[in-house]
Amino acid sequence: MIMKILIIEDEHKVARALKEGLENAGYSVDIVHTGEEGFFLLNSEQYDLLLLDLMLPGRDGIEILKTVRKKDLNLPVLILTARDTVEDRVLGLDSGADDYLIKPFAFPELLARIRVLLRRGRENQTFQLQCADLEMDLIKRKVRRAGENIILTLREFDLLEYLLRHKDQIVSREMLARDVWHETNRATPIDNLIDVHIARLRRKIDEPFEIKLLHTVRGVGFILSEEAP
Ligand code: CA
């Protein structure tokens, strides 16, 4: 999963340099030059981190920060500021920034701060799914059972992720067709296809193990659970 960063910075050259550096480091980056544009994107897109310049034309950084904090408490915000005064730093942190850097700064320092904030932000979110000793890591896209790696195809992974997110709930073939195969035309029967994938998944995650987790609920669908239905 690629982390998405939004940069709100009115100096075009600085913004471009930041974007290039961050993209080289493996992040996906959007740039905007005004608070208004930034606000529009924050409302329409999902970001993992906001890099925010304090001195902006129009709505300034502190105003944006306050509005962001009213809406989304988890988005990590790193302030970039040229105004190296104690009052500005305090103001930024009081308004809900997670960290700040004074311009000019060394790029590796920025990367280090971003890594810390992303790690911290991640702890609040679900990137690990689990049922008994079956574990899925959504970031590394790895599945393990009883500590052993299990290799899944893309579709099997999506299918298992869906079942894990609905652990202990019955999942119907209609739900799988709609949410995993994105097949909305009900005239297209893909029940057989679903059953084939369920059988393959079962061979990988259940067959070598004594306790079975993936159960068929006759006439209804499937359930991933430690207990047989
Ligand atoms: Ca500026």
JSON list of N, CA, C and O and ligand atoms in Angstrom, two decimals, residues 8-11 33 53-57 80-82 103, ligand 1:
[
{"chain": "A", "resi": 8, "resn": "ILE", "atom": "N", "xyz": [0.68, 21.32, 0.91]},
{"chain": "A", "resi": 8, "resn": "ILE", "atom": "CA", "xyz": [0.11, 22.64, 0.66]},
{"chain": "A", "resi": 8, "resn": "ILE", "atom": "C", "xyz": [1.25, 23.64, 0.86]},
{"chain": "A", "resi": 8, "resn": "ILE", "atom": "O", "xyz": [1.70, 23.87, 1.98]},
{"chain": "A", "resi": 9, "resn": "GLU", "atom": "N", "xyz": [1.73, 24.17, -0.25]},
{"chain": "A", "resi": 9, "resn": "GLU", "atom": "CA", "xyz": [2.92, 25.05, -0.23]},
{"chain": "A", "resi": 9, "resn": "GLU", "atom": "C", "xyz": [2.82, 26.00, -1.41]},
{"chain": "A", "resi": 9, "resn": "GLU", "atom": "O", "xyz": [2.66, 25.58, -2.55]},
{"chain": "A", "resi": 10, "resn": "ASP", "atom": "N", "xyz": [2.86, 27.32, -1.12]},
{"chain": "A", "resi": 10, "resn": "ASP", "atom": "CA", "xyz": [2.66, 28.29, -2.20]},
{"chain": "A", "resi": 10, "resn": "ASP", "atom": "C", "xyz": [3.91, 28.55, -3.03]},
{"chain": "A", "resi": 10, "resn": "ASP", "atom": "O", "xyz": [3.80, 29.04, -4.15]},
{"chain": "A", "resi": 11, "resn": "GLU", "atom": "N", "xyz": [5.09, 28.23, -2.50]},
{"chain": "A", "resi": 11, "resn": "GLU", "atom": "CA", "xyz": [6.30, 28.42, -3.31]},
{"chain": "A", "resi": 11, "resn": "GLU", "atom": "C", "xyz": [6.46, 27.23, -4.25]},
{"chain": "A", "resi": 11, "resn": "GLU", "atom": "O", "xyz": [6.75, 26.11, -3.80]},
{"chain": "A", "resi": 33, "resn": "HIS", "atom": "N", "xyz": [-1.25, 24.84, -4.11]},
{"chain": "A", "resi": 33, "resn": "HIS", "atom": "CA", "xyz": [-0.52, 26.05, -3.74]},
{"chain": "A", "resi": 33, "resn": "HIS", "atom": "C", "xyz": [-1.32, 27.01, -2.86]},
{"chain": "A", "resi": 33, "resn": "HIS", "atom": "O", "xyz": [-0.81, 28.01, -2.41]},
{"chain": "A", "resi": 53, "resn": "ASP", "atom": "N", "xyz": [2.50, 24.22, 4.73]},
{"chain": "A", "resi": 53, "resn": "ASP", "atom": "CA", "xyz": [3.26, 25.46, 4.90]},
{"chain": "A", "resi": 53, "resn": "ASP", "atom": "C", "xyz": [2.39, 26.43, 5.71]},
{"chain": "A", "resi": 53, "resn": "ASP", "atom": "O", "xyz": [1.18, 26.49, 5.51]},
{"chain": "A", "resi": 54, "resn": "LEU", "atom": "N", "xyz": [3.01, 27.16, 6.62]},
{"chain": "A", "resi": 54, "resn": "LEU", "atom": "CA", "xyz": [2.19, 28.06, 7.45]},
{"chain": "A", "resi": 54, "resn": "LEU", "atom": "C", "xyz": [1.80, 29.34, 6.72]},
{"chain": "A", "resi": 54, "resn": "LEU", "atom": "O", "xyz": [0.69, 29.82, 6.83]},
{"chain": "A", "resi": 55, "resn": "MET", "atom": "N", "xyz": [2.78, 29.92, 5.99]},
{"chain": "A", "resi": 55, "resn": "MET", "atom": "CA", "xyz": [2.52, 31.19, 5.32]},
{"chain": "A", "resi": 55, "resn": "MET", "atom": "C", "xyz": [1.95, 30.95, 3.93]},
{"chain": "A", "resi": 55, "resn": "MET", "atom": "O", "xyz": [2.68, 30.60, 3.02]},
{"chain": "A", "resi": 56, "resn": "LEU", "atom": "N", "xyz": [0.65, 31.13, 3.81]},
{"chain": "A", "resi": 56, "resn": "LEU", "atom": "CA", "xyz": [-0.01, 30.90, 2.53]},
{"chain": "A", "resi": 56, "resn": "LEU", "atom": "C", "xyz": [-0.87, 32.12, 2.21]},
{"chain": "A", "resi": 56, "resn": "LEU", "atom": "O", "xyz": [-1.36, 32.78, 3.12]},
{"chain": "A", "resi": 57, "resn": "PRO", "atom": "N", "xyz": [-1.06, 32.37, 0.92]},
{"chain": "A", "resi": 57, "resn": "PRO", "atom": "CA", "xyz": [-1.98, 33.45, 0.56]},
{"chain": "A", "resi": 57, "resn": "PRO", "atom": "C", "xyz": [-3.42, 32.99, 0.87]},
{"chain": "A", "resi": 57, "resn": "PRO", "atom": "O", "xyz": [-3.71, 31.81, 0.80]},
{"chain": "A", "resi": 80, "resn": "LEU", "atom": "N", "xyz": [5.54, 23.03, 7.90]},
{"chain": "A", "resi": 80, "resn": "LEU", "atom": "CA", "xyz": [6.78, 23.58, 7.40]},
{"chain": "A", "resi": 80, "resn": "LEU", "atom": "C", "xyz": [6.69, 25.08, 7.58]},
{"chain": "A", "resi": 80, "resn": "LEU", "atom": "O", "xyz": [5.71, 25.70, 7.15]},
{"chain": "A", "resi": 81, "resn": "THR", "atom": "N", "xyz": [7.66, 25.66, 8.22]},
{"chain": "A", "resi": 81, "resn": "THR", "atom": "CA", "xyz": [7.56, 27.10, 8.41]},
{"chain": "A", "resi": 81, "resn": "THR", "atom": "C", "xyz": [8.92, 27.77, 8.32]},
{"chain": "A", "resi": 81, "resn": "THR", "atom": "O", "xyz": [9.93, 27.21, 8.73]},
{"chain": "A", "resi": 82, "resn": "ALA", "atom": "N", "xyz": [8.91, 28.96, 7.75]},
{"chain": "A", "resi": 82, "resn": "ALA", "atom": "CA", "xyz": [10.13, 29.75, 7.70]},
{"chain": "A", "resi": 82, "resn": "ALA", "atom": "C", "xyz": [10.18, 30.68, 8.91]},
{"chain": "A", "resi": 82, "resn": "ALA", "atom": "O", "xyz": [11.20, 31.28, 9.19]},
{"chain": "A", "resi": 103, "resn": "LYS", "atom": "N", "xyz": [12.16, 25.84, 7.89]},
{"chain": "A", "resi": 103, "resn": "LYS", "atom": "CA", "xyz": [12.89, 25.96, 6.62]},
{"chain": "A", "resi": 103, "resn": "LYS", "atom": "C", "xyz": [14.11, 26.86, 6.80]},
{"chain": "A", "resi": 103, "resn": "LYS", "atom": "O", "xyz": [14.00, 27.86, 7.52]},
{"chain": "B", "resi": 1, "resn": "CA", "atom": "CA", "xyz": [4.78, 30.08, 2.00]}
]
